[in-house]
Amino acid sequence: MTSQIRSSTRVVPITREEFHGRFGAPDLGGALCGYTREADTAAVLTLLCHARPARILEVGTALGHMTANLTRWSSEDAKVFTIDLVRGMPRAAAGAAEQLDEVPTLAERGRFADHFGTVQKAFFITADSLGYDFGRLAPLDFAFVDGGHDFAHALADSRKSYDALAPCGWLVWHDFGSPVPWVEVRQAVEAIGFAEPVIHIEGTEVAFLQKQAPAGATGSAAVHDGPVRVAWDGDVRGLHSLGLVNRAIASELLARGLDLALADDGPPPAGDEGTDTPLDPGLAERLGREPSGGPAQVHVMHRWPPGSNFEPRARRVLMQPWEYGSLPRAWLPLLAAADEVWSYSRSVRDAYLRAGMPHGRVHVIPLGVDPEAFRPGVEPLPLPPGPRFRFLFVGGTIFRKGIDVLLDAFPRAFGPDDGVGLVIKDMGVGTFYRGQTAGDQVAALRERGYPVEYLTRDLAGPELAGLYAACDCLVHPFRGEGFALPVAEAMACGLPVIATAASPVTDYADDATAYLIPARPCEFSENRVGEFETIARPWLHEPDRDALVDLLRRVAADPQAARRKGAAASERIRGRFTWSHTAEAVERRLRALASLEPRTGRRFEPRMNTDKHRWGEGFRDGGTGGGWHVGRAGGPGAAPGGRQAGGVSGSPDPVLVSYPCESVSIRGSKSPGPIRGAAKAQVSLTMIVRDEEENLPRCLGSVAGLFDEVVVVDTGSRDRTAEIARGVGARVFDFVWVDDFAAARNAALARARGDYAFWLDADDVVEPEERAKLERLLVSLPADESEQAAYVVRCACDPEPDGRGGNTVVDHIRLFPAREGVRWTYAVHEQILPSLRRAGVPVRWSDVTVRHTGYSDPALRGRKLERDARILEAELAERPGDPFVLFNLGSIAVERQAWPRALELLQRSLSGSAPSDSITRKLFALIARCRQMLGDLPRAIAACDEGLSFFPDDSELLFRKAVAHRGSGDPAAAEASWRRILGLRRPEEFASVDQGIFGHLTRRNLAALAEERGDLAGAMEHWRAVLAECPGDAEAMGRVGGLVEAAGP
């Protein structure tokens, strides 16, 4: 479609109040402004949130502030194309001389683009927009024009953006009506003469239009602007979570002016009296009535079990949580008939995607909290006096919610007289979880003398908030949840939270706001959950009980640090996850559906088994009820011969479980076709490079033919790097360097088409013997996502020319499933492990070693340290108190021998780290080293002892302790530590140590001690062992010669 020319464009003013009344006021906390004023930024992002576009164009990248915003506030599968030139490039037209200062250099362009960690959505185009064909990007859903502000650029950018828009797409301008003389955006827009009116938001320099659809067509971007008539079908009286959600959303929608009708389920069945809550009069008035404006345009089904009686002409929405990974097969007819499915979380969304629902029909609608009820500072609920510290569990005490995990971990972490208590607020004991709860197990713990309070009565919102306020930390070691509302409510109150590191909690909590328990997904023994046959093997996440014990102790030992984490959690939940935010997302989808033509046809009534009661999930007969198993043979109700992990009922067998997928595609949309059409798992080699023409041929040659494709992201080479990569068949992409290694690696990962990704640096080499091992590993990889894992590959670093660095070997996760949600984090020393853990991908050690051949001269190394420190300081400002950032800054200070600064940074990192964190071992060793270099040997030894209490066989801590003992005049203690090392071998744990510590480095020290006490034979034994390990070693040969001479004839 070409631009429709009128004599001039009609510009219609609208107040900001009218604008937000029509398009809402989304939470835009933390949005970047850059060259755009705050009000203008808010207007652009409000339109973005309203439109929910899939394909977005930004004209004018500049420093990347708006690029970051567009990727942050767009949908997960959106693509953001951003175009700009860089300083020094030839321009298609002169443009305004005054704007030349805004043209970024190559180094500056997009430097803030990954501010929110979402740059993988962005595609950078380096060109003058005046000469670029926007049609190559069509169809677009949203175009933001903020490039050249001279008349020629503004005119061309506006015309081409409009032409590339899909029907009902949005065109947005910045600097519209600017008083600056050379800014001619409004003049260009008016000269075009668009058929649609251009809306100018008063008090801003933002204007927009929505492109008309062709006659008789309806576009997916169209939005219904009038009152939406909605039938909301679900229990609004019940005290269970579905009832709470229905009441909260319905109240918010009524406040927003929607025409709402509520289903009336009538009074509770006999025996369940008292299980309902009094209704607000506004909700009660809508019970059992049709929408006042006519038949419902949208029918939302949100009940258990899912209903099937949709209104015949209404658009159909199924809002149905499911915690078990694979959906019931009986639901497939219902999915086929639904226009959309709404899920509370990404994990629930993924279950529907695996069942075959298209991405465009499944939307995440996060739940929320009432910020007035759940807030810091509420009056605590009175509890009996006693413990100095109270942990709290809120929820039905059923297997799925992990109560058995807590009841196992708590007495392992504390004794009855340690002053630490446990409060358990059970739910549904006499109603929806009747006969399934763990009351007997709780009573047994109390009988052992533990201070446990067991509450079963129903608590209203304010009382529940008071219960959170009366306790010190919520513990929720769930196996499966739809949203885990108690976790969000506790966080909103500022209560520290310990919860399973899995979705849904990881949708709204991270290490900065919660203590996360590592967990692994565990399959059931058959395609069944209770009475429901599932499409594939269902699964739950099994929390790490040992890690939970550690976290319980850690939180109780340092309540101040826990409270700081709770304060950060409160700010996040109350700022981004309230019922108002939920209703905003719901209303956006309702309006989009109401804009579609009504359905034609009869009422949908599939034949489904819709028993009115949830299947057993509790502890009847010592199991979980329902007759299902976890794992292939282990877990509750295990078949004869099936082994229980740790002897605890309800624990999946760690040997027999397999590991299901967390997503169905690489980037949140349909994956590209197979690379070679083979049935085996396909693996993409991903690399980021810059000026590597010397190293790249050797690196790629060492792995030639091993991978299904090679993806190379070039961050600004000025040599033949890209040409060399293309010459061996690699797919090469340009990426503007933005001071962020994770962003660059994510750019490569986003373009990978394999089932797995493997990464190398250009100065890595796979030697022939290791290549054979790697080939065997790649051939063995399962194509079935349910069996996939990530693999550690060790990296042996060449010593530098002067011998420094020794034989350092580092553990890296080099091979991992390429899935949605698995992305690199951290700008320096980027990490893939956190996202793998969140996705529930298990990690295994391989026998493969990669050789790293690069080394740096001191001057170059100094410049790299300056760069890394600068990036890390900026990242620390964005992630205050982040243990990993502090660890890296501390490591740089150690290398610079800035011992006091290093010690301060490393101790701050340790205070925020858990024993299960991959950096914790090294933190203790570096802190001990700092203490030693500062002359404080007793505290160096104490740091080693503290670390060894968690990691008793850590070779580096034992070595560091031996050095400190020797320095403090205790050679016997030093020898004992060094001798322990000789009985160890490198463990399957993340580490970065010189392999010589297990042999010649330790023996050199033992030989020296032997000589000092006159044991020449013992010294000779050690030095000869050093020579056997390091033939020709000058020091060893000299000492052996000296000892032979000293021994005499």
PDB file of C-alpha atoms in Angstrom, residues 869 872-873 883-909 923 926-927:
ATOM      1  CA  ALA A 869      36.250  -2.296  36.165  1.00  0.00           C
ATOM      2  CA  LEU A 872      31.372  -3.544  36.462  1.00  0.00           C
ATOM      3  CA  GLU A 873      31.010  -0.276  38.382  1.00  0.00           C
ATOM      4  CA  PRO A 883      27.254 -10.821  44.798  1.00  0.00           C
ATOM      5  CA  PHE A 884      28.637 -11.782  41.382  1.00  0.00           C
ATOM      6  CA  VAL A 885      29.399  -8.189  40.347  1.00  0.00           C
ATOM      7  CA  LEU A 886      31.067  -7.564  43.710  1.00  0.00           C
ATOM      8  CA  PHE A 887      33.051 -10.799  43.285  1.00  0.00           C
ATOM      9  CA  ASN A 888      34.384  -9.679  39.907  1.00  0.00           C
ATOM     10  CA  LEU A 889      35.280  -6.205  41.188  1.00  0.00           C
ATOM     11  CA  GLY A 890      37.024  -7.833  44.149  1.00  0.00           C
ATOM     12  CA  SER A 891      38.960 -10.156  41.839  1.00  0.00           C
ATOM     13  CA  ILE A 892      40.206  -7.161  39.838  1.00  0.00           C
ATOM     14  CA  ALA A 893      41.297  -5.477  43.083  1.00  0.00           C
ATOM     15  CA  VAL A 894      43.183  -8.665  44.020  1.00  0.00           C
ATOM     16  CA  GLU A 895      44.989  -8.642  40.671  1.00  0.00           C
ATOM     17  CA  ARG A 896      45.868  -4.985  41.223  1.00  0.00           C
ATOM     18  CA  GLN A 897      47.024  -5.888  44.748  1.00  0.00           C
ATOM     19  CA  ALA A 898      44.641  -3.325  46.245  1.00  0.00           C
ATOM     20  CA  TRP A 899      44.169  -5.556  49.278  1.00  0.00           C
ATOM     21  CA  PRO A 900      41.916  -3.424  51.535  1.00  0.00           C
ATOM     22  CA  ARG A 901      39.563  -2.600  48.663  1.00  0.00           C
ATOM     23  CA  ALA A 902      39.558  -6.230  47.529  1.00  0.00           C
ATOM     24  CA  LEU A 903      38.729  -7.463  51.028  1.00  0.00           C
ATOM     25  CA  GLU A 904      35.815  -5.038  51.384  1.00  0.00           C
ATOM     26  CA  LEU A 905      34.319  -6.031  48.018  1.00  0.00           C
ATOM     27  CA  LEU A 906      34.770  -9.771  48.558  1.00  0.00           C
ATOM     28  CA  GLN A 907      33.217  -9.698  52.018  1.00  0.00           C
ATOM     29  CA  ARG A 908      30.198  -7.833  50.647  1.00  0.00           C
ATOM     30  CA  SER A 909      29.907 -10.491  47.942  1.00  0.00           C
ATOM     31  CA  LEU A 923      35.335 -16.111  47.737  1.00  0.00           C
ATOM     32  CA  LEU A 926      40.388 -14.852  47.961  1.00  0.00           C
ATOM     33  CA  ILE A 927      39.370 -13.415  51.330  1.00  0.00           C
TER      34      ILE A 927
END
